[in-house]
Structure formats: structure tokens, C-alpha cells
Short mmCIF file of C-alpha atoms and ligand atoms in Angstrom, two decimals:
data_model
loop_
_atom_site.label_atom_id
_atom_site.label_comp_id
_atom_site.label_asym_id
_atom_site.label_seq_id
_atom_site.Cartn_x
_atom_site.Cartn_y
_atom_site.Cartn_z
CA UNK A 1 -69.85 -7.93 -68.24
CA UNK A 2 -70.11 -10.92 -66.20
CA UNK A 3 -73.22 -11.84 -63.64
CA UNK A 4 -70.84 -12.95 -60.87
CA UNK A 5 -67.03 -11.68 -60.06
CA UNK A 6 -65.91 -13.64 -57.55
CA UNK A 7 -62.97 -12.53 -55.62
CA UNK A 8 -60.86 -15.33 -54.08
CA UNK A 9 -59.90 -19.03 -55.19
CA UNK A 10 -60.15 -20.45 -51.82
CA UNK A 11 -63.06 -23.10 -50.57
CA UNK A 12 -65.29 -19.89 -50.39
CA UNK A 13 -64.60 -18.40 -53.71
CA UNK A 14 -64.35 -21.36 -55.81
CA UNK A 15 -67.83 -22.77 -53.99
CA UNK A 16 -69.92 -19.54 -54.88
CA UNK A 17 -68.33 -19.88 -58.15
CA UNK A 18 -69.39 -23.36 -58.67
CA UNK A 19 -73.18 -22.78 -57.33
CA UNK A 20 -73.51 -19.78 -59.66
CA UNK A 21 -72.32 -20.99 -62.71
CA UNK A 22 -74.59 -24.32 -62.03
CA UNK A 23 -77.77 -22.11 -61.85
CA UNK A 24 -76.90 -20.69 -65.57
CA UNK A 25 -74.74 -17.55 -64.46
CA UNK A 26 -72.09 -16.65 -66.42
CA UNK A 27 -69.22 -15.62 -63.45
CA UNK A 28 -65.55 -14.29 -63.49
CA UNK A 29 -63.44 -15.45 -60.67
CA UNK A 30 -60.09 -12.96 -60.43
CA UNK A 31 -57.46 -14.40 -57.73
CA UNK A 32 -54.07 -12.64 -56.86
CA UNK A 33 -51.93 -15.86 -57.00
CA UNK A 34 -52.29 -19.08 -59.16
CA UNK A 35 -56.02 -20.15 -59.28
CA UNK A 36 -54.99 -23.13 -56.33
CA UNK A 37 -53.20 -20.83 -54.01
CA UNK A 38 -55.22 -19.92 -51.04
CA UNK A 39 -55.09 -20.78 -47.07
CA UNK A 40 -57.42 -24.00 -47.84
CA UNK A 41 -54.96 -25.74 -49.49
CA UNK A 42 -52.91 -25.45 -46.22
CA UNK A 43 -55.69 -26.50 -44.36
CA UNK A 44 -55.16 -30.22 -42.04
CA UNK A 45 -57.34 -31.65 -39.37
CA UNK A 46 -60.24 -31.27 -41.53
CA UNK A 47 -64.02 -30.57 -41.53
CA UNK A 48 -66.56 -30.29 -38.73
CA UNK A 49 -70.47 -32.03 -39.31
CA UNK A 50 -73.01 -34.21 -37.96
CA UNK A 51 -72.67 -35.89 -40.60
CA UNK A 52 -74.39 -39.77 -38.74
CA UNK A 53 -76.01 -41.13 -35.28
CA UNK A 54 -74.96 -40.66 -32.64
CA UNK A 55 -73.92 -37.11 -33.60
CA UNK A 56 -76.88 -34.55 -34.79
CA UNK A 57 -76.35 -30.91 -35.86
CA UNK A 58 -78.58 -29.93 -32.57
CA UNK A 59 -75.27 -31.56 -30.72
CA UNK A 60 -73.02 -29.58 -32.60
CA UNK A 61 -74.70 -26.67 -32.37
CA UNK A 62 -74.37 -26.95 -28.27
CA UNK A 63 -71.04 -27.70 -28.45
CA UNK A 64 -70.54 -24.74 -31.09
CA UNK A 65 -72.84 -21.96 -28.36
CA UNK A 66 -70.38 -23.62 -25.33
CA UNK A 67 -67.39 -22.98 -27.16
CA UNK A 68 -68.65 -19.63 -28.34
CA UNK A 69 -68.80 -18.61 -24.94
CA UNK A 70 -71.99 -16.65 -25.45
CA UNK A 71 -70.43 -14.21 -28.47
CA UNK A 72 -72.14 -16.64 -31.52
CA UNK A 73 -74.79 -15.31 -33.77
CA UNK A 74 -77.01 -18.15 -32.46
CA UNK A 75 -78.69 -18.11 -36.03
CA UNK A 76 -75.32 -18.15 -38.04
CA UNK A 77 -74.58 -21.42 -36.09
CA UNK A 78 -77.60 -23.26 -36.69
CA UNK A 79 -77.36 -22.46 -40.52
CA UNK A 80 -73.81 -24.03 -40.07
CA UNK A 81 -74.88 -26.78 -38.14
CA UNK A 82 -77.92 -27.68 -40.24
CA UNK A 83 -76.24 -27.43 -43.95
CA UNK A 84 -72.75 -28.52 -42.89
CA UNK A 85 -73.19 -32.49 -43.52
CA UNK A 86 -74.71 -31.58 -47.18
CA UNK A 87 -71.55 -29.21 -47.87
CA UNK A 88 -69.39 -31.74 -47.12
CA UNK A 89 -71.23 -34.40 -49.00
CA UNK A 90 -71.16 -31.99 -52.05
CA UNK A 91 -67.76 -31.72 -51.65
CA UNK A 92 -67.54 -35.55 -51.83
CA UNK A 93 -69.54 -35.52 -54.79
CA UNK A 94 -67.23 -33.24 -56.15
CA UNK A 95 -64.31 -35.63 -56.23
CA UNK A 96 -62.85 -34.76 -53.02
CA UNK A 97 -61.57 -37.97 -51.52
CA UNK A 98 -62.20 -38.03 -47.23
CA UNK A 99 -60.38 -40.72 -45.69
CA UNK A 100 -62.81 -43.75 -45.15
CA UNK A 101 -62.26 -47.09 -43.53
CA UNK A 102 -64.69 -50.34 -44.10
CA UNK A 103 -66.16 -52.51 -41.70
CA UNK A 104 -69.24 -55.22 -42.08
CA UNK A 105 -71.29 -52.53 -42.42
CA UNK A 106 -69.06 -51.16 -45.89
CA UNK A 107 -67.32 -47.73 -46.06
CA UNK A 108 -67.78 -45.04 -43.83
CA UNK A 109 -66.40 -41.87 -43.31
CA UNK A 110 -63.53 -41.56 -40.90
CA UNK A 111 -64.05 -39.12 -37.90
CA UNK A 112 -61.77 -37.16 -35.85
CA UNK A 113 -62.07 -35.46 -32.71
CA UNK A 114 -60.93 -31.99 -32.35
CA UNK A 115 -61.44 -29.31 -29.22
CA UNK A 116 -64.30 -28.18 -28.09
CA UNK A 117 -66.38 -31.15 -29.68
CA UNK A 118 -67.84 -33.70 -27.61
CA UNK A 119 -67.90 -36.58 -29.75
CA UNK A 120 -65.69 -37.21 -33.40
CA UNK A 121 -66.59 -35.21 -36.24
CA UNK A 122 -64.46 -34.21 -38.25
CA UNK A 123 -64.12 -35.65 -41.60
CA UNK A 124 -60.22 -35.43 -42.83
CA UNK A 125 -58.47 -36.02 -46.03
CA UNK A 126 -55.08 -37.86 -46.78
CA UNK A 127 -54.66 -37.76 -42.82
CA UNK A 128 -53.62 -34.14 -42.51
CA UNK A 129 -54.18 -33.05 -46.05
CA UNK A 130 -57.68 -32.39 -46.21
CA UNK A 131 -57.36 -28.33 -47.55
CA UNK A 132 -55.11 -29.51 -50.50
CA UNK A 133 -57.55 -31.95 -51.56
CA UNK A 134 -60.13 -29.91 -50.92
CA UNK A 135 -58.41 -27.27 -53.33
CA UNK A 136 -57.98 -29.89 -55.49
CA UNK A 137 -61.19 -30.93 -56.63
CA UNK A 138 -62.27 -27.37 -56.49
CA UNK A 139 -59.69 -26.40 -58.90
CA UNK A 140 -60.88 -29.25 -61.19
CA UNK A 141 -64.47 -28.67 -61.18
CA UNK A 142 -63.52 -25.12 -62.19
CA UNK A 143 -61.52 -25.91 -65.08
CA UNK A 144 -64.23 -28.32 -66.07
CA UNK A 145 -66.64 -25.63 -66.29
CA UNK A 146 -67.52 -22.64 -68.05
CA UNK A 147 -66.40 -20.23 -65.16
CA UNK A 148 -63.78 -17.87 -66.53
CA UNK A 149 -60.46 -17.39 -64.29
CA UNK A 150 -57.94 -14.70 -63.98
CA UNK A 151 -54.59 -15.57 -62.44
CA UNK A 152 -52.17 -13.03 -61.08
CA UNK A 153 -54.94 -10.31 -61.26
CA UNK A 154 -54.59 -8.53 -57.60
CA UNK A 155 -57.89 -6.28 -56.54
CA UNK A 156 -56.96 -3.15 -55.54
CA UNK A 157 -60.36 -1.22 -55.09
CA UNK A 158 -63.89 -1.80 -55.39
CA UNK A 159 -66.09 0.50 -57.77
CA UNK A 160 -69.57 1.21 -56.33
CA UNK A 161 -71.63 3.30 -58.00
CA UNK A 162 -74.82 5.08 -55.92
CA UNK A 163 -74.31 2.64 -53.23
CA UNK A 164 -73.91 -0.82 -55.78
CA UNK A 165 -70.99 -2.36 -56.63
CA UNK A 166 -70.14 -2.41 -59.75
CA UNK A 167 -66.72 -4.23 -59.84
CA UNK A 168 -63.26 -3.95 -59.27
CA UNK A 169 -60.61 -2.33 -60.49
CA UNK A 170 -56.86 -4.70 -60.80
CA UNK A 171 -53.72 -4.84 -61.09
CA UNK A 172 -53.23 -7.17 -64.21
CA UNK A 173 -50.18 -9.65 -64.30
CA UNK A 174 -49.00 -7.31 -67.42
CA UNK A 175 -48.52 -4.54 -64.88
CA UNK A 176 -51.86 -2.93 -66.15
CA UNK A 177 -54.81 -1.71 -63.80
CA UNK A 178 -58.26 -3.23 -65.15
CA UNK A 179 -61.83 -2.06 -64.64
CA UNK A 180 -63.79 -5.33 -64.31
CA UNK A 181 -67.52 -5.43 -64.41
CA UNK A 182 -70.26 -7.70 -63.15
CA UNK A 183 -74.07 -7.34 -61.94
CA UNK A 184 -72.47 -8.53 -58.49
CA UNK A 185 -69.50 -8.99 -56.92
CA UNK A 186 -68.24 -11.23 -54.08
CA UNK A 187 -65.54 -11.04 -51.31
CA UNK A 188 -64.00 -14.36 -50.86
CA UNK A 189 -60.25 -13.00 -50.39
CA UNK A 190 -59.69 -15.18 -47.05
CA UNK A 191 -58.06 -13.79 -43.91
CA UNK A 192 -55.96 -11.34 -42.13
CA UNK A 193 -53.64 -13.52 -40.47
CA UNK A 194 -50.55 -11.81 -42.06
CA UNK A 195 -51.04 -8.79 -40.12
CA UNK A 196 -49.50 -10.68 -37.22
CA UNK A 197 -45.86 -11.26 -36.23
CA UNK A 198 -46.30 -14.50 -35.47
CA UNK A 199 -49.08 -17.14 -37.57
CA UNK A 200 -49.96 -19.92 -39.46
CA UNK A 201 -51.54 -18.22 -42.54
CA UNK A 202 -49.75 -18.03 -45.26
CA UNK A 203 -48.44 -14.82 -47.08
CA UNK A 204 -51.61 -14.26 -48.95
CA UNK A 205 -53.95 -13.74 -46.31
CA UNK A 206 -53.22 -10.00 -45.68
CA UNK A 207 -57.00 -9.04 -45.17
CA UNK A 208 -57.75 -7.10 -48.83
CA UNK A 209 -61.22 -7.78 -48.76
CA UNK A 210 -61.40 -6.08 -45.88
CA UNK A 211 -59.63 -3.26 -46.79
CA UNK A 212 -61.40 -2.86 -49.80
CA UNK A 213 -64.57 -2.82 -48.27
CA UNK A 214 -63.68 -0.28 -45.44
CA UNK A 215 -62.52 2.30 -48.44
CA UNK A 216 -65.82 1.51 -50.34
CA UNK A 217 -67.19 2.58 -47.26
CA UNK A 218 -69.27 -1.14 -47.18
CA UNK A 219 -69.55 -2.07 -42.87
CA UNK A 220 -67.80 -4.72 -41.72
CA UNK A 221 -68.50 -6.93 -38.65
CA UNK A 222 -66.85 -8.92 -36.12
CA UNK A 223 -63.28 -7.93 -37.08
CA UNK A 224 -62.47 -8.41 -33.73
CA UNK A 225 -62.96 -11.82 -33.54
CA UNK A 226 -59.16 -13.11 -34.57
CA UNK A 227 -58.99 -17.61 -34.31
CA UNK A 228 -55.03 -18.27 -33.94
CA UNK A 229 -54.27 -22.11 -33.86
CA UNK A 230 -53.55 -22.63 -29.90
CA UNK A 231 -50.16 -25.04 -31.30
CA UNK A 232 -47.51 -24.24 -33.82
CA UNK A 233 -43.98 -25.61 -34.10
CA UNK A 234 -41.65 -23.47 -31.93
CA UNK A 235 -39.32 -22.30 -35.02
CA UNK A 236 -38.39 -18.97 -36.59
CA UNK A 237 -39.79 -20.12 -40.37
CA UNK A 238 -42.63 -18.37 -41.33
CA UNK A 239 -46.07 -19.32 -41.41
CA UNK A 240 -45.12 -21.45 -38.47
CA UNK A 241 -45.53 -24.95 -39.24
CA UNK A 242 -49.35 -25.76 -37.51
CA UNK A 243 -48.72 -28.83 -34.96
CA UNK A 244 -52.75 -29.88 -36.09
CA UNK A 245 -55.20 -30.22 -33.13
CA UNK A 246 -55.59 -33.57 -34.60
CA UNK A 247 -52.92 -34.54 -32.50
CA UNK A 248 -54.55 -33.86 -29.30
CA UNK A 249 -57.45 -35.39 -30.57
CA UNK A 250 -55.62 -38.55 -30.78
CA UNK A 251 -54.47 -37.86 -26.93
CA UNK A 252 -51.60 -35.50 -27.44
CA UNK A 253 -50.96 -33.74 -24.00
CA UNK A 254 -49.45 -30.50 -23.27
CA UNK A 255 -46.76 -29.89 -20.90
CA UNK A 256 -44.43 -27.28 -19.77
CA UNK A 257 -40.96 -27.19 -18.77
CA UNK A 258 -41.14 -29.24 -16.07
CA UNK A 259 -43.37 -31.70 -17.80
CA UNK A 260 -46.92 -30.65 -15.78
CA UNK A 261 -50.20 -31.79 -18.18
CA UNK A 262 -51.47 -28.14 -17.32
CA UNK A 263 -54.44 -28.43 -18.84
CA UNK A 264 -55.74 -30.96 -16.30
CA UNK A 265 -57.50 -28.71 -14.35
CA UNK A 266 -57.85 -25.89 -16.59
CA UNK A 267 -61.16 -27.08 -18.42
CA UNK A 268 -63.32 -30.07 -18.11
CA UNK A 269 -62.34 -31.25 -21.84
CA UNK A 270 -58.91 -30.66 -21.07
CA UNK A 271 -56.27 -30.59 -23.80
CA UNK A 272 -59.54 -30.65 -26.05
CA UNK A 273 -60.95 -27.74 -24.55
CA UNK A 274 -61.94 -24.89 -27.27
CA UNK A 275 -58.97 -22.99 -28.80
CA UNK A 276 -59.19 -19.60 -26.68
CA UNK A 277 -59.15 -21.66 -23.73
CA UNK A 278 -56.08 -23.61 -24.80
CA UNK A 279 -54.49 -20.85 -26.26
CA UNK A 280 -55.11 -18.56 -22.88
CA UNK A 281 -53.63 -21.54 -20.89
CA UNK A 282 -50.51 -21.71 -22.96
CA UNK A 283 -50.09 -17.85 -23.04
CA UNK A 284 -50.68 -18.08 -18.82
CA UNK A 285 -48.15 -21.03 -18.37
CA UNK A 286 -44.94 -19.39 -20.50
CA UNK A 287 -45.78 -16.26 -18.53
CA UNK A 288 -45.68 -17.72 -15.25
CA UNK A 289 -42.69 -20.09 -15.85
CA UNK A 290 -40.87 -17.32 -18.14
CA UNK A 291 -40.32 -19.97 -20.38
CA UNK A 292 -41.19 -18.87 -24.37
CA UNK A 293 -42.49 -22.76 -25.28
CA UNK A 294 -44.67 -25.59 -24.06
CA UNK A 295 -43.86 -28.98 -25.17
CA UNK A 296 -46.50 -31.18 -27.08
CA UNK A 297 -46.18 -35.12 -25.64
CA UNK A 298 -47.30 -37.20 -28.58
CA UNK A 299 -45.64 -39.77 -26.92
CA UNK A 300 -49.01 -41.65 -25.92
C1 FAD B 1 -52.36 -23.94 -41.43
C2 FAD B 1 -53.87 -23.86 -41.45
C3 FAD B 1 -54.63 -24.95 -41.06
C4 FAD B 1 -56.03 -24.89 -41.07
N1 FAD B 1 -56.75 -26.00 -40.72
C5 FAD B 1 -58.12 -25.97 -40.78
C6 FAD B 1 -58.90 -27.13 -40.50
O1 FAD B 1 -58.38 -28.19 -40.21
N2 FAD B 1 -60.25 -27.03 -40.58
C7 FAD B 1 -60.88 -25.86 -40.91
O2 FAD B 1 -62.11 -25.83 -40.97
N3 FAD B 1 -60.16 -24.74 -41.20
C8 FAD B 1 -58.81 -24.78 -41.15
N4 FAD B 1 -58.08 -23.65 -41.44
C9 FAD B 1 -58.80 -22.44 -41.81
C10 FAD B 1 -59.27 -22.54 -43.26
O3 FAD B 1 -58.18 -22.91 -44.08
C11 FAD B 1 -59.82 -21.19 -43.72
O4 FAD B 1 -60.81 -20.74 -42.82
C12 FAD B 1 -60.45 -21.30 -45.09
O5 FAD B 1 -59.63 -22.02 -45.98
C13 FAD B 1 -60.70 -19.92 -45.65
O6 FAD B 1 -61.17 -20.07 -46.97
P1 FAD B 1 -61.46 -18.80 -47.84
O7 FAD B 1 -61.92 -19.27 -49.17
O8 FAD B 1 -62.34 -17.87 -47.08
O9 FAD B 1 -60.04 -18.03 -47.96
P2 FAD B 1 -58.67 -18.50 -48.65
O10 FAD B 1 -58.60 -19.96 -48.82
O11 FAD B 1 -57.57 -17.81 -47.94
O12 FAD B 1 -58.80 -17.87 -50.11
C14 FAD B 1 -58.66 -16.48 -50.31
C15 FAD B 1 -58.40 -16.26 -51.78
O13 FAD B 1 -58.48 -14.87 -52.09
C16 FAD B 1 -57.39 -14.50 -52.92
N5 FAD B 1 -57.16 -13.06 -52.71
C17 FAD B 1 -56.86 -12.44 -51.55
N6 FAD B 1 -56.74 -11.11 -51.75
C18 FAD B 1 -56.98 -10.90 -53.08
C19 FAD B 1 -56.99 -9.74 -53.91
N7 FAD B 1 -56.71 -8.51 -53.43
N8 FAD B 1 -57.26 -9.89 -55.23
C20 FAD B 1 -57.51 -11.13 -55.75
N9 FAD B 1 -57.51 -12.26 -55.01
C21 FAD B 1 -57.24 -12.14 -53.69
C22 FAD B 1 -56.25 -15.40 -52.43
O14 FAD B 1 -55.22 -15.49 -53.38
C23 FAD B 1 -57.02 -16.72 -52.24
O15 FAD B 1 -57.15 -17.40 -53.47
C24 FAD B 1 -56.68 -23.69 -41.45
C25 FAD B 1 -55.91 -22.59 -41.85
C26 FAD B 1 -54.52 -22.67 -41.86
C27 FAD B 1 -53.73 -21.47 -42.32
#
């Protein structure tokens, strides 16, 4: 029996993981897929945190509460806020390579802008790569360790005994259904995106953790709260192909069919307004126009 199962080999799985096993625990980490599949590694414009001057994570936290539009757990922010730059520097420590530039003043981080933020701060990797290598060094710090890993093994229900946990059961790749055991067990299995017609996530985020934790009868929060990317390429493949908001950061505009910028207008921040506004605006303007597309001018 292990201390730690960890469900998921995403960013969130793969970082409990990690943390564990550095503070002596011995932990299991079961994934459905191969140990690097996961929506990180599909992940693009990159990572949100105050991470120098003139930016502080008091900023970002009122640009997080404006965005929120008065729904954020105020406290659940300002952990994110306050610990972000440190995550991401562990991640650099980790062998994750963000895109730098140097100056006189040596090498420094490259920031993005992205909606809803007021100032650049998002740190990206290989341009629009930054999940893969994110994945990447995750993956490699986990095969460098002692952290066991179970490929192919799919959860299928969670085992709680007078209200505990006690691990899962799975479907092994040999066709066989395991009973794995550990002291504790964590969700990481991602998101729900897949129960949508239409989205970016890829074919593994169909929501199990969720659905394992509403049979175990365990109470789940904030399902409601659903982030679709506001800009996908307007094509039948599936995931859509994301069209990152990295490219209005770098002063993309969207127009409709007769080539209005309709976000002018629409928000002070524009085509960098946060995504529910942009996505509203996009929904509004195909409706009014009966048109089913906008067109992205990257022409700038
Ligand atoms: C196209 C795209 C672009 C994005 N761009 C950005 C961005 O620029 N910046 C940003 O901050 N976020 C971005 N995101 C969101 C970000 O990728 C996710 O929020 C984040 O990666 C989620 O990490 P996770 O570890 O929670 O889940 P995931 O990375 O999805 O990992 C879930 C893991 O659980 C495993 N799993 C699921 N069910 C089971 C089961 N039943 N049994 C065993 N294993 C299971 C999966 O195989 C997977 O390994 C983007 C997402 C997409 C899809």
C-alpha cells in the first residue's frame, strides 16, 4: 500500500506527485493514457504571475476579482496570486525552459499579455508550446524519481470505507479490474470539456474525477463554472484547433462579416477583455448577423 495514489498525469497530478515523494512519501500515480498525455501538454499562451516590478500579486489579484465578476472565492485567489511566481519558478527549476530574451540587464523572463490582465504576465514556452514543455519536464522529474507509475490503468470507482477513501478500483491495460490501495488518494483527472459538442479539450478530459466522486457520494463544488476558450479555428476537426489569446495579446482584432472591430465598445480592455465577455460578444454578434463565424485580423 502506497501513502499517496495520485490520479492524473497532468501539471496537477504529476506536481502533488513530485511534492509528496520529496517529503519521503512513497506515492503511486495511475493515469488512463501514456504517463505524458493530459490537456497540459496541449496547453499554449502560457502561465499567469507577478512574477517582477511593476507587476505585484496584489495587481493580479484585482485584475483576477474584476474579471471574476464578483463569483471568486476571494481567498482561493489570493493563495493563487501569492504562490503563483514560486510555482512557476519551481517549474523552472525543474527544467522547464520559459522563453527568455537578454538585455544589459542579462536574461529575463519573457511576458505576454493575455485578457483580462492589465499589464504582461504571462510567462510562455517555445512561443505557443508552453503545456508540452511543461509536461515535459514533469514527465522527467518523474521518471527520475522513486514515484511509481501505471500507464493505461483507467479509474473506474473510488473505494471509501466509513467515510475515507481507501483507493480505487481499475481497469488494468490487461483487461483486469484492480483494487489499489493508499493512506490517501488524490483527484487530479483534469476536465470535463468532452462533454461538449464543440471544444478545445482533448478526448481525455471527460470529467471522471468528477463522476467518481459524485458516486462515492464525496460533494463537489462549482461545477457550474465551465471556461471555454472565447477563439477556436472555425473547422469541423475535433478538439478545435485553439486560435491562442496570445494573439490578441499581440493586437489581434476581432471582426465580423462585414469587418466591424466589435469589441470596441463592448469593454474598456477591448479584444483583451476577460473570456466570458469576449466569448458573450462573439456569441451576440453571429446571432445578430446570422452569420456562424467571426474573423480574427492578425493582420496588424
Ligand atoms: C488547447 C488548450 C489550451 C490551453 N491553454 C492554457 C494556457 O495557455 N494557460 C493555462 O493556464 N491553461 C491553459 N489551458 C488549461 C490547462 O491546460 C488546464 O487547466 C490544465 O492543464 C489542467 O491540468 P490538470 O492536471 O488538472 O488536468 P490534465 O492535464 O487534463 O490531466 C488529467 C490527467 O488525468 C488522467 N485521467 C483522467 N481520467 C482518468 C481516470 N479515470 N483514470 C486515470 N487517469 C485519468 C488523464 O489521462 C490526464 O493524465 C489550456 C487547455 C487547452 C485544452
Amino acid at each position: 500500500m502506497h501513502d499517496i495514489l495520485v490520479l492524473g498525469s497532468g501539471i496537477a497530478g504529476l506536481t502533488t506527485a513530485l511534492h509528496a515523494a520529496r517529503k519521503g512519501m512513497s506515492v503511486l500515480v495511475l493515469t488512463k493514457g501514456e504517463l505524458s498525455h493530459s490537456a497540459t501538454r496541449y496547453a499554449q499562451g502560457g502561465v499567469a504571475a507577478a512574477l517582477a516590478a511593476p507587476d505585484s500579486p496584489d495587481l493580479h489579484l484585482a485584475d483576477t476579482l474584476v474579471a471574476g465578476a464578483g463569483l471568486c472565492d476571494a481567498d482561493a485567489v489570493r493563495v493563487l496570486v501569492d504562490e503563483g511566481p514560486a510555482r512557476v519558478r519551481e517549474l523552472a527549476a525543474l527544467g522547464t525552459r520559459f522563453d527568455t530574451e537578454t538585455d544589459d540587464a542579462g536574461e529575463h523572463l519573457l511576458l505576454a499579455r493575455e485578457g483580462g490582465h492589465s499589464l504582461a504576465r504571462v510567462v510562455h514556452a517555445g512561443g505557443d508550446a508552453t503545456g508540452a514543455e511543461i509536461e515535459r519536464a514533469l514527465v522527467e522529474a518523474v521518471e527520475a524519481s522513486d514515484i511509481e507509475v501505471r500507464e493505461g490503468a483507467f479509474a473506474i470507482e473510488l473505494i471509501a470505507e466509513r467515510g475515507r477513501a481507501e483507493g480505487v478500483l481499475a481497469l488494468l491495460p490487461g483487461g483486469e479490474v484492480g483494487f489499489l490501495r493508499a493512506v490517501d488518494t488524490v483527484l487530479a483527472t483534469g476536465g470535463a470539456g468532452q462533454c461538449f459538442a464543440v471544444t478545445t479539450n482533448p478526448t481525455l478530459s471527460t470529467g471522471d474525477g468528477i463522476a467518481l466522486s459524485l458516486r462515492a457520494g464525496v460533494a463537489c463544488a462549482d461545477l457550474e463554472f465551465v471556461q471555454f476558450h472565447p477563439t477556436a479555428l472555425h473547422h469541423p476537426s475535433m478538439p478545435r484547433p485553439l486560435l491562442s489569446e496570445a494573439l490578441r495579446g499581440e493586437g489581434a482584432v476581432l471582426r465580423d462579416d462585414d469587418g466591424e472591430a466589435f469589441m470596441t465598445g463592448v469593454h474598456p480592455l477591448a479584444d483583451l477583455a476577460p473570456r466570458d465577455v469576449v466569448s458573450r460578444a462573439i456569441h451576440e454578434r453571429m446571432r445578430d448577423t446570422g452569420v456562424d463565424h467571426v474573423w480574427l485580423d492578425a493582420t496588424m
